[in-house]
Coordinates of N, CA and C in Angstrom, one line a residue:
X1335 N 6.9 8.7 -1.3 CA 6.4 7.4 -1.3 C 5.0 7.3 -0.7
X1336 N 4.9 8.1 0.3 CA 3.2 8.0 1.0 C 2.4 8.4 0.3
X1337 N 2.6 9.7 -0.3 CA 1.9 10.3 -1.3 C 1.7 9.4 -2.4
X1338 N 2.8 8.5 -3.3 CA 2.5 7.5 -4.3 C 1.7 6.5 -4.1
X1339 N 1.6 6.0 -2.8 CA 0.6 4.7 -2.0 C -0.4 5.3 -1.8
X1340 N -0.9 6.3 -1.5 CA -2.0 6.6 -1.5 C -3.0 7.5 -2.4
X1341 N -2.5 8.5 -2.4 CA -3.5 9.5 -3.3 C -3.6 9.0 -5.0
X1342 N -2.5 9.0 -5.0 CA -1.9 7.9 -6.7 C -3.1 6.3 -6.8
X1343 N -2.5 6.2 -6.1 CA -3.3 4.2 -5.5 C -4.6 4.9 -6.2
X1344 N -5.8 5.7 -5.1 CA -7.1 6.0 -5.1 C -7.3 6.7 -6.9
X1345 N -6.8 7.5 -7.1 CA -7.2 7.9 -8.4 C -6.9 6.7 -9.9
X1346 N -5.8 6.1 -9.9 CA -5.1 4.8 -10.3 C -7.0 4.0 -10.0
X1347 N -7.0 3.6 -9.0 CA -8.2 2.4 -8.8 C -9.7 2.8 -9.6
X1348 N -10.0 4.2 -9.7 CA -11.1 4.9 -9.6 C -11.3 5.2 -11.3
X1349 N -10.1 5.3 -11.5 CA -9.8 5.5 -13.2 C -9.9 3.9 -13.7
X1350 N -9.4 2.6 -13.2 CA -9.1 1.9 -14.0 C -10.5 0.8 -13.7
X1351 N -11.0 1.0 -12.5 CA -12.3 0.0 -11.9 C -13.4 0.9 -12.6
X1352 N -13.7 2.1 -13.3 CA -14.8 2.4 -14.3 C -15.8 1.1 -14.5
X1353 N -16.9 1.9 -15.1 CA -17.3 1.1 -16.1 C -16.9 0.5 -17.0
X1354 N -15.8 1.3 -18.1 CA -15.2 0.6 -18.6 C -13.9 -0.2 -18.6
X1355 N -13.8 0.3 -17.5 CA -12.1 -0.5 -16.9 C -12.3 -2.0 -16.2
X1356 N -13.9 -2.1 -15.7 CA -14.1 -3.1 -14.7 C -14.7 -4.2 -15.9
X1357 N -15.3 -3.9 -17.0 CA -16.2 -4.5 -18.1 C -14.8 -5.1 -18.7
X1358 N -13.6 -4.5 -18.9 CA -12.8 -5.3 -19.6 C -12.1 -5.9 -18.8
X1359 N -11.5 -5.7 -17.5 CA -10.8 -6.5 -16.5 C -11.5 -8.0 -16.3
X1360 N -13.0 -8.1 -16.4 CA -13.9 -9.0 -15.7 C -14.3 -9.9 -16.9
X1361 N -14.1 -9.4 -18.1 CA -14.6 -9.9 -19.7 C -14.6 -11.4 -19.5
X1362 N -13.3 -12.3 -19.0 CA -13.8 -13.3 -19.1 C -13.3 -14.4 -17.5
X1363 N -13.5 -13.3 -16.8 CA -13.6 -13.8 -15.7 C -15.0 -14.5 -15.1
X1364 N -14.9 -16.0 -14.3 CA -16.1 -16.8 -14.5 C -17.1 -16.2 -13.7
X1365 N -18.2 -16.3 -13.5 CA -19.2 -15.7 -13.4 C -19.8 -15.7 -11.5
X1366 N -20.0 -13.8 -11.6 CA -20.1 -13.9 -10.0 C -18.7 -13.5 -9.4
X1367 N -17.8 -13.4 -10.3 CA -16.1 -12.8 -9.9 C -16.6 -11.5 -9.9
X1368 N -16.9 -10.6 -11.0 CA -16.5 -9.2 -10.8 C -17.4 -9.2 -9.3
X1369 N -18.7 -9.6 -8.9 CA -19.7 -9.2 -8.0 C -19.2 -9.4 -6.9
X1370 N -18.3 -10.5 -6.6 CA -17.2 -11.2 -5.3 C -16.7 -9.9 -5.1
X1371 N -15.5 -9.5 -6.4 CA -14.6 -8.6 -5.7 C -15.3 -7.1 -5.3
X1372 N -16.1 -6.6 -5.8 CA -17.0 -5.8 -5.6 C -17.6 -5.7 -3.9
X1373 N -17.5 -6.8 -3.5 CA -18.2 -6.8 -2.3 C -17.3 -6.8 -1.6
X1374 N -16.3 -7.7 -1.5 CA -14.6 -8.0 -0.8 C -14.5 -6.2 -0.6
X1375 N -13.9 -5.6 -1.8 CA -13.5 -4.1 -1.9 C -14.6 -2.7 -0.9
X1376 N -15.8 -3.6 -1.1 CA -16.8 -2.5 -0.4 C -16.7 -2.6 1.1
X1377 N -16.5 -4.0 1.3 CA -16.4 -4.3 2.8 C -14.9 -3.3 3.3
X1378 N -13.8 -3.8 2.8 CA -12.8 -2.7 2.7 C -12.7 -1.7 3.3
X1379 N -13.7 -1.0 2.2 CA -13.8 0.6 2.3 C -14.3 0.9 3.3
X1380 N -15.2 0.4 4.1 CA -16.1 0.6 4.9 C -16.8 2.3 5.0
X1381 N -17.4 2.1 3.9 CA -18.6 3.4 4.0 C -17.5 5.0 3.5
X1382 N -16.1 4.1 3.2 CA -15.7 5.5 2.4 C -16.2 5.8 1.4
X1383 N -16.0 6.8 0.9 CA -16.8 7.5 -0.3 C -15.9 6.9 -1.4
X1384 N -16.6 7.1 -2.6 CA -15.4 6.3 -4.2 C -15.9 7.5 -4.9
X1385 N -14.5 8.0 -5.1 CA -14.3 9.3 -6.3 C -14.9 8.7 -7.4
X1386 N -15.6 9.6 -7.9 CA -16.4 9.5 -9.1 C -15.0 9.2 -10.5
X1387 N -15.9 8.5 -11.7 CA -14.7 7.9 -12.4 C -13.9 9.6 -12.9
X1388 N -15.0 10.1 -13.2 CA -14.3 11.7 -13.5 C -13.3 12.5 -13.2
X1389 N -13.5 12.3 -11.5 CA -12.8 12.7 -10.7 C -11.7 12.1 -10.8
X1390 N -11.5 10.8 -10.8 CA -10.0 9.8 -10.5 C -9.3 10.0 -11.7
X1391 N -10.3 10.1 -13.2 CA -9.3 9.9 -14.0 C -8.6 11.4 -14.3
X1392 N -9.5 12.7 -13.8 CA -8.7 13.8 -14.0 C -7.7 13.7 -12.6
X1393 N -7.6 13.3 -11.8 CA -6.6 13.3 -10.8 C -5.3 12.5 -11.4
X1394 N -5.6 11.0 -11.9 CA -4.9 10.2 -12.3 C -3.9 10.9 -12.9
X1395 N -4.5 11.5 -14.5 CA -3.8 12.3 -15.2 C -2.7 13.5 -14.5
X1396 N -3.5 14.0 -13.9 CA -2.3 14.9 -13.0 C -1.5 14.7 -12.2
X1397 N -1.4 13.5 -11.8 CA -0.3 12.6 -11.1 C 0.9 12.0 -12.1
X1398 N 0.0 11.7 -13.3 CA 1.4 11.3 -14.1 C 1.9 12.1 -14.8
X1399 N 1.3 13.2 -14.8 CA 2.3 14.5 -15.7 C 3.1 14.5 -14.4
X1400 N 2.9 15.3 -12.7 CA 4.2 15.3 -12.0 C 5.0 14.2 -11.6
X1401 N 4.6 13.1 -12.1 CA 5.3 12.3 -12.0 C 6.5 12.0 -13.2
X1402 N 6.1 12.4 -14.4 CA 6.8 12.8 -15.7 C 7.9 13.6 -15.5
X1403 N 7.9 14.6 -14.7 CA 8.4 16.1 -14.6 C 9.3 15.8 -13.8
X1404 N 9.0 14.5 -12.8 CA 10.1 14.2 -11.9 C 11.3 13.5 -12.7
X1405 N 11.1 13.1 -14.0 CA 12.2 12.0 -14.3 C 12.7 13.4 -15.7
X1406 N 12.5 14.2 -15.9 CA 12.9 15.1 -17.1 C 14.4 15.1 -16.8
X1407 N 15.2 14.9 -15.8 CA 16.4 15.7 -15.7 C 17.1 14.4 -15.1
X1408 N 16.4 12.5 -14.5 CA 17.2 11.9 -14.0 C 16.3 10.5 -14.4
X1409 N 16.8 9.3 -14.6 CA 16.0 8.0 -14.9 C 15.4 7.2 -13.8
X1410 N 15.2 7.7 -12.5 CA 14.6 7.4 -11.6 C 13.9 8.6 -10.7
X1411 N 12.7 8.5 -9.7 CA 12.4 9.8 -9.5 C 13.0 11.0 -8.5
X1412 N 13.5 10.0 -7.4 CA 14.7 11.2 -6.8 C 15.9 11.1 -7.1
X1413 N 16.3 10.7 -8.4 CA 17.5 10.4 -8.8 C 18.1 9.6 -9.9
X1414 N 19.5 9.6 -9.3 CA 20.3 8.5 -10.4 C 19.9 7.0 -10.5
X1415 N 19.4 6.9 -9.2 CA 19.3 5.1 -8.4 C 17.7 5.2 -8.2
X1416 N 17.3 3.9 -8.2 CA 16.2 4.1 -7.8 C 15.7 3.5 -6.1
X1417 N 14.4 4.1 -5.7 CA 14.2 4.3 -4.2 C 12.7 3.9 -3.9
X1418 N 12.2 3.8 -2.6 CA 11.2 3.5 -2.4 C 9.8 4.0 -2.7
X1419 N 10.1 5.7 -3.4 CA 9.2 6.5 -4.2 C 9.1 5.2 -5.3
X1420 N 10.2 4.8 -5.9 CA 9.6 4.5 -7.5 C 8.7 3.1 -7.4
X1421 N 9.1 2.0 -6.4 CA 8.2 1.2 -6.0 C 6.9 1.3 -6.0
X1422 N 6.8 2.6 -5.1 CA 5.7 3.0 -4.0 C 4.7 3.2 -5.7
X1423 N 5.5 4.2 -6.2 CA 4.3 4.8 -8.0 C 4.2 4.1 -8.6
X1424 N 5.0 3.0 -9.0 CA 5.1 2.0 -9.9 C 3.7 0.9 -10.2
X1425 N 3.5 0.8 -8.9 CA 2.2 -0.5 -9.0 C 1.0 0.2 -9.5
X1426 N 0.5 1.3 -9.0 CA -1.1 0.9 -9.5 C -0.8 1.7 -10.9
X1427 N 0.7 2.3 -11.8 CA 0.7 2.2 -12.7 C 0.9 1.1 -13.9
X1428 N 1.1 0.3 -13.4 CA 1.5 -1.1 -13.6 C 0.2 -1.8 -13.6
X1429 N -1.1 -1.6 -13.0 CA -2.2 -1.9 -13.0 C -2.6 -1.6 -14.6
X1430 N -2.4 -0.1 -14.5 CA -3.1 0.0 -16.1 C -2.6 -0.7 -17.4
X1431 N -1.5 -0.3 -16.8 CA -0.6 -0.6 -18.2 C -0.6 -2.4 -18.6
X1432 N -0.3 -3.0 -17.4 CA -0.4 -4.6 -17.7 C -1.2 -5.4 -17.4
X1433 N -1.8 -5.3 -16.0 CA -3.3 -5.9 -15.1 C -4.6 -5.7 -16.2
X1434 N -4.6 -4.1 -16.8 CA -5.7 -3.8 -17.8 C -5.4 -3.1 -18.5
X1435 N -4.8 -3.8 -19.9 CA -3.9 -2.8 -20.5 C -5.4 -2.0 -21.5
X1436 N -6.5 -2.7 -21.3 CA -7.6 -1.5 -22.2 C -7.1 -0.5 -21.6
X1437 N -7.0 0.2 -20.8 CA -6.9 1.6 -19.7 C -5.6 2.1 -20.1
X1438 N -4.7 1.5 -21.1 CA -3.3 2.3 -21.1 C -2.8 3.5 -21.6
X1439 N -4.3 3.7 -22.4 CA -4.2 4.9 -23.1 C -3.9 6.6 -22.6
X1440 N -4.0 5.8 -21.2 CA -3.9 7.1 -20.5 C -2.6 7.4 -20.3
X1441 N -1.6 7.0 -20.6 CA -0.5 7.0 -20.8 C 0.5 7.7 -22.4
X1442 N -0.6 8.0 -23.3 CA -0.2 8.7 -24.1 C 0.3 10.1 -24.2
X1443 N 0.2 10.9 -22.7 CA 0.6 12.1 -23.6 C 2.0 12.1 -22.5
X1444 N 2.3 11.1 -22.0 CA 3.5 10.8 -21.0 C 4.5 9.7 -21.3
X1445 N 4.8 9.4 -22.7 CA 5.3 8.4 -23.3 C 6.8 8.3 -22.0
X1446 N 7.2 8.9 -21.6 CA 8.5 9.4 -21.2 C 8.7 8.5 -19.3
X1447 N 7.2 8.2 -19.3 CA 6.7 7.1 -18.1 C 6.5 5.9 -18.6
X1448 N 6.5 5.5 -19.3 CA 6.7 3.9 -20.1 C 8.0 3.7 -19.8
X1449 N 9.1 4.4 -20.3 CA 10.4 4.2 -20.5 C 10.9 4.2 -19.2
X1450 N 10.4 4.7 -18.0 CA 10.6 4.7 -16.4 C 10.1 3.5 -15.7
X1451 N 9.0 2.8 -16.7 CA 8.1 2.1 -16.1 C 9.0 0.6 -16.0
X1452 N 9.4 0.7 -17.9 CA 10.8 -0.2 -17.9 C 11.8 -0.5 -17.6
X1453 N 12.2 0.8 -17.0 CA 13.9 0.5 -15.7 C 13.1 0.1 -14.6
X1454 N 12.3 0.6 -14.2 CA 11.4 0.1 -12.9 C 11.6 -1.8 -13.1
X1455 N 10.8 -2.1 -14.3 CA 10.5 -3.2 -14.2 C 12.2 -4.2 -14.5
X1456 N 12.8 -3.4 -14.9 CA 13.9 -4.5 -14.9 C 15.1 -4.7 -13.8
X1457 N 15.0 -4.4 -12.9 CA 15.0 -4.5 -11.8 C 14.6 -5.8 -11.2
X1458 N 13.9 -6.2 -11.3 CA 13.2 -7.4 -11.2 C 13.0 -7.7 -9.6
X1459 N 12.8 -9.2 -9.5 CA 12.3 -9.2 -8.0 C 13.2 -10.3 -7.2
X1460 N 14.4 -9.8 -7.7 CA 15.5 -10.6 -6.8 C 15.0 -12.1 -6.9
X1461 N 15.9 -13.1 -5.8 CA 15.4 -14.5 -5.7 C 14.9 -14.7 -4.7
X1462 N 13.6 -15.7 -5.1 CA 12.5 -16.0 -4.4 C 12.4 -17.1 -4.3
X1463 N 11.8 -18.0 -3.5 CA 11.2 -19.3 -2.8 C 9.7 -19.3 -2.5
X1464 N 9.1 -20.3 -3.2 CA 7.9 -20.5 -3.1 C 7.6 -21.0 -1.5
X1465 N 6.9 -20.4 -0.4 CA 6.7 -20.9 0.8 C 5.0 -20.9 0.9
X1466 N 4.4 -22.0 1.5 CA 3.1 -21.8 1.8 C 2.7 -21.3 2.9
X1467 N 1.4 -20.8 3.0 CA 1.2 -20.4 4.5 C 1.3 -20.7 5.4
X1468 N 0.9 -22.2 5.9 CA 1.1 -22.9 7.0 C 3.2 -23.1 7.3
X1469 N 3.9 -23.1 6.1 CA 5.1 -23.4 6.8 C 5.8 -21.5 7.3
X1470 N 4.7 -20.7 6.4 CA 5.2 -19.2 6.9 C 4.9 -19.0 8.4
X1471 N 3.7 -19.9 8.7 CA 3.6 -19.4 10.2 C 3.9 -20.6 11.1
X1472 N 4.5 -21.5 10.6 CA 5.3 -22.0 11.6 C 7.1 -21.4 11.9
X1473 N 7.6 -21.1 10.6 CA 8.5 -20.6 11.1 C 8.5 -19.2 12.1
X1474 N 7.5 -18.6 11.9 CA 7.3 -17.3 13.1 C 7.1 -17.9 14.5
X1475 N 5.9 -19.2 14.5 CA 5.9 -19.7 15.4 C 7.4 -20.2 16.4
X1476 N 8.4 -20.4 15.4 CA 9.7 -20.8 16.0 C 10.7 -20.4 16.5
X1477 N 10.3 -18.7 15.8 CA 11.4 -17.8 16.2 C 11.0 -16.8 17.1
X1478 N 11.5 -16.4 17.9 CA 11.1 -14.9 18.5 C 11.8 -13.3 18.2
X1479 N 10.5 -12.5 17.8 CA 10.7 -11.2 17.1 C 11.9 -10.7 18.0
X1480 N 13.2 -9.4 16.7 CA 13.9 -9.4 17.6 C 13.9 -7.9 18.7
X1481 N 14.2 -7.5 19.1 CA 13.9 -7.0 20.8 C 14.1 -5.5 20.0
X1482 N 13.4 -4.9 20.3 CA 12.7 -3.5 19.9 C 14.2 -2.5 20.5
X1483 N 14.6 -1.7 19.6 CA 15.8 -1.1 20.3 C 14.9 0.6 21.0
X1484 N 16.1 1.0 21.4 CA 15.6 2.0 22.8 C 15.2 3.1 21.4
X1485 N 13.9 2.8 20.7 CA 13.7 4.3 19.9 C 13.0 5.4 20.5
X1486 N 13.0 6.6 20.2 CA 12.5 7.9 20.8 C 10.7 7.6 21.3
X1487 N 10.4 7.3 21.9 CA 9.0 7.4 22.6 C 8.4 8.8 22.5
X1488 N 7.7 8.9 21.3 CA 6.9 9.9 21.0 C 5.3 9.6 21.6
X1489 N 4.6 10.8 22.8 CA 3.6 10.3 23.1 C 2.5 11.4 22.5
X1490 N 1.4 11.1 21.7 CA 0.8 12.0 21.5 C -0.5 11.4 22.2
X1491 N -0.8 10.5 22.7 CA -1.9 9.8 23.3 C -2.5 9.7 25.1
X1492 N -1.5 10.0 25.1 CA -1.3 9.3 26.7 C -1.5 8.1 27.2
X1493 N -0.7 7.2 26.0 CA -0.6 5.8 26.2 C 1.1 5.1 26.4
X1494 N 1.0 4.8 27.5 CA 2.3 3.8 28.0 C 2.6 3.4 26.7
X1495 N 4.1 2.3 26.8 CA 4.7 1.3 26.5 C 3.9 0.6 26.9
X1496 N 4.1 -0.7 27.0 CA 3.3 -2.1 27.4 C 1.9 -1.9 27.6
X1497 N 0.9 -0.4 27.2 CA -0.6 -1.0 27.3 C -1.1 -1.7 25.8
X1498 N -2.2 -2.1 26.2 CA -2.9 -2.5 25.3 C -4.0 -2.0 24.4
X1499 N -3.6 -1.9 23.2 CA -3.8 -1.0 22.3 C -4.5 -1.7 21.3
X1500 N -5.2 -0.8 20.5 CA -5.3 -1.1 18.8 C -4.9 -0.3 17.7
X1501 N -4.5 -0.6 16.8 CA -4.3 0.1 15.7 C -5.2 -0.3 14.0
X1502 N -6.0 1.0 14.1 CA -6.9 0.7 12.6 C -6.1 1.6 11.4
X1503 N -6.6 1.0 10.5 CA -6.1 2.1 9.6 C -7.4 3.0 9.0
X1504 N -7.0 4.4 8.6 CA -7.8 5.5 9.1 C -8.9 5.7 7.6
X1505 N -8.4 5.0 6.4 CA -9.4 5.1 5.2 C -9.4 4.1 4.9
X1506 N -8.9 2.5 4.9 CA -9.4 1.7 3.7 C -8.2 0.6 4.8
X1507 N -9.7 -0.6 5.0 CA -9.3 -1.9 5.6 C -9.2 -1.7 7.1
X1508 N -10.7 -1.2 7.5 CA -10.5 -1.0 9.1 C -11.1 -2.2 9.8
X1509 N -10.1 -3.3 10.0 CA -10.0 -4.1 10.7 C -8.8 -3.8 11.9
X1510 N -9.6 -3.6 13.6 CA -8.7 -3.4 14.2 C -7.5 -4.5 14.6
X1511 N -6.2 -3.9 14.5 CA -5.1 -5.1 15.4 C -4.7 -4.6 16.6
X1512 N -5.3 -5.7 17.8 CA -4.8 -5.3 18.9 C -3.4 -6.0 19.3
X1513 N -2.8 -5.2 20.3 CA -1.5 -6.0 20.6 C -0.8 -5.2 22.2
X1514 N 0.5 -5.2 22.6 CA 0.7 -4.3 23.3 C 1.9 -3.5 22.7
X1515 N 1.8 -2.6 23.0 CA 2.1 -1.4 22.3 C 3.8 -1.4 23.1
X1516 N 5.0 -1.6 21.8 CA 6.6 -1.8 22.5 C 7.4 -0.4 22.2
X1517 N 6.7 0.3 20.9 CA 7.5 1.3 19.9 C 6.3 2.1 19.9
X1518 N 6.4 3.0 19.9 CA 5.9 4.5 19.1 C 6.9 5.6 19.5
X1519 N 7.7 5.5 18.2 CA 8.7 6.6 17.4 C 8.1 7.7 17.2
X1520 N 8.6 8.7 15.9 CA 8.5 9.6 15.3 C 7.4 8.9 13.7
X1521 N 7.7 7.8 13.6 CA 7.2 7.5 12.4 C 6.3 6.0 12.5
X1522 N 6.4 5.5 13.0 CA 6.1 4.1 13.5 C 5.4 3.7 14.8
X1523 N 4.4 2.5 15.3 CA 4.4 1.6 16.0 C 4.8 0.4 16.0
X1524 N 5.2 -0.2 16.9 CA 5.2 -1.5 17.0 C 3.7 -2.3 18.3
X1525 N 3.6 -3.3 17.5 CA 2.8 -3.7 18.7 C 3.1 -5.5 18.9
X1526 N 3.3 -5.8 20.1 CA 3.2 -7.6 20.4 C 2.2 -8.1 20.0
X1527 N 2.3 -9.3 19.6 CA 1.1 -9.8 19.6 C 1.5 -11.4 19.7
X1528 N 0.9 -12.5 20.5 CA 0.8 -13.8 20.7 C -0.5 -14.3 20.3
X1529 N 0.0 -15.3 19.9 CA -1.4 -16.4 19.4 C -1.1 -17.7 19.2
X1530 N -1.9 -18.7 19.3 CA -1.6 -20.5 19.3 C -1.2 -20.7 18.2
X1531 N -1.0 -19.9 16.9 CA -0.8 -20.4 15.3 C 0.8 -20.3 15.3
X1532 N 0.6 -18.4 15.5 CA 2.2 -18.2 14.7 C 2.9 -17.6 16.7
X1533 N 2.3 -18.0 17.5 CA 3.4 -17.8 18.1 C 3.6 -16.1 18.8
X1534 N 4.3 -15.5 19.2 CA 4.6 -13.6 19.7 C 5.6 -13.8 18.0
X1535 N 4.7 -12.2 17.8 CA 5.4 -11.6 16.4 C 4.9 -10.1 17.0
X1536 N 6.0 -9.3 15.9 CA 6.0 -7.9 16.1 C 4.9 -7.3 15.2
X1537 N 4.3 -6.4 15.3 CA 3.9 -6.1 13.9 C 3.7 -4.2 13.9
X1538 N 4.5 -3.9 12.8 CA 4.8 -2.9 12.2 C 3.9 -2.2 11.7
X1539 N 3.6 -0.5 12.0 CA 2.6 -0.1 11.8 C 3.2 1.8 11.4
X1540 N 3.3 2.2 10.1 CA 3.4 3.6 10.3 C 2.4 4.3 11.0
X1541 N 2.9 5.8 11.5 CA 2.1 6.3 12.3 C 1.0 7.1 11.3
X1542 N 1.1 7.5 9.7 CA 0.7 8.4 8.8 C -0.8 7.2 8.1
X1543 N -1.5 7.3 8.3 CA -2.8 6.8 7.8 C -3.2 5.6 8.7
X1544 N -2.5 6.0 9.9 CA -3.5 4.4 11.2 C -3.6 5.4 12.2
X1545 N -4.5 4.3 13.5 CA -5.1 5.5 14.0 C -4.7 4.2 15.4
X1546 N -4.0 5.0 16.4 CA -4.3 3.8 17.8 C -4.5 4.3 18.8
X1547 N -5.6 3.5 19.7 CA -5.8 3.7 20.4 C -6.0 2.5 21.5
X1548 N -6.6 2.9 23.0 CA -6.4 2.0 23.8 C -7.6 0.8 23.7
X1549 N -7.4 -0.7 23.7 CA -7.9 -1.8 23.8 C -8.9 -1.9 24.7
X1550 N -10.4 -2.0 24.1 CA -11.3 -2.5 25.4 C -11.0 -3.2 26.5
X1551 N -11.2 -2.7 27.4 CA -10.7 -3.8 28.7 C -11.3 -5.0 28.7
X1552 N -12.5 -4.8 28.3 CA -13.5 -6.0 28.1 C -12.8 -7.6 27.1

């Protein structure tokens, strides 16, 4: 799944945001959109580099042949059932295929990932309720996160429990979140965080593509 959210994601975006993937996505979007998201995405990135379309679309391709090769012998990819791998691969293939379906052609010599792409999708998205923002952060504001159980305190830092920390993430969307630091596992942080809107909430952080460290004292 980490592997699917990431390396997949970047060649997926780099193949289908082209020249020609971004000319048809934007075709009749109103004017000054494609340039908006363009800048939104760059801010993002912050000064990471963007695989050339060459690059992404030969990567892309080699992602969905092993991704092919995973389903030869079962209808989901580690298995009978499906799992947080198929989620994780599913979307930015789902980008091509339905977000921009000019781009779907890349899908032709892997017909055998459509038919994956369609138990994926029928699955569906359970039942939902439309909630707005403001009533999403009041209910946080109401409740208090619930109490971090005794997990293994892995320290690679030389940072306590309860200091004050941040956590960025390490390629794409480095806005830091500070908070105090309740969890660092094997695979996870947790950090507190209080504020006048929503209230102390926990917030969940894998340890594999974020980076934390300790909070200016300032």
């Amino acid at each position: 799944a980490q592997w699917a959210d990431s390396t997949l994601f970047w060649a997926a975006m780099g193949y289908n945001l082209g020249p020609k993937g971004a000319a048809s996505m934007f075709k009749d979007a109103p004017a000054g959109t494609a340039e908006a998201f363009a800048k939104d995405r760059g801010a993002m990135r912050a000064g990471m580099p963007r695989l050339p379309e060459a690059d992404a679309t030969a990567a892309y391709r080699s992602y969905l042949r092993r991704l092919a090769d995973s389903i030869d012998y079962s209808p989901f990819l580690l298995g009978d059932a499906p799992c947080v791998a198929d989620f994780a691969a599913y979307h930015p293939l789902w980008f091509s295929r339905v977000r921009n379906p000019a781009m779907a052609g890349i899908f032709e010599p892997v017909p055998q990932l459509l038919e994956w792409m369609d138990r994926v999708a029928a699955i569906g998205h359970g039942k939902k309720e439309k909630l707005d923002p403001a009533a999403a952060i009041a209910i946080a504001k109401d409740a208090m996160p619930a109490e971090v159980k005794d997990e293994f305190f892995q320290d690679e830092h030389g940072i306590a429990l309860g200091s004050k920390v941040t956590v960025t993430a390490e390629s794409f969307g480095h806005e830091p979140t500070e908070g105090e630091l309740v969890a660092a596992s094997r695979t996870f942080y947790v950090l507190r965080r209080t504020d006048d809107r929503a209230g102390t909430v926990h917030v969940h952080f894998p340890r594999i593509g974020f980076i934390l460290g300790k909070a200016d004292p300032s």
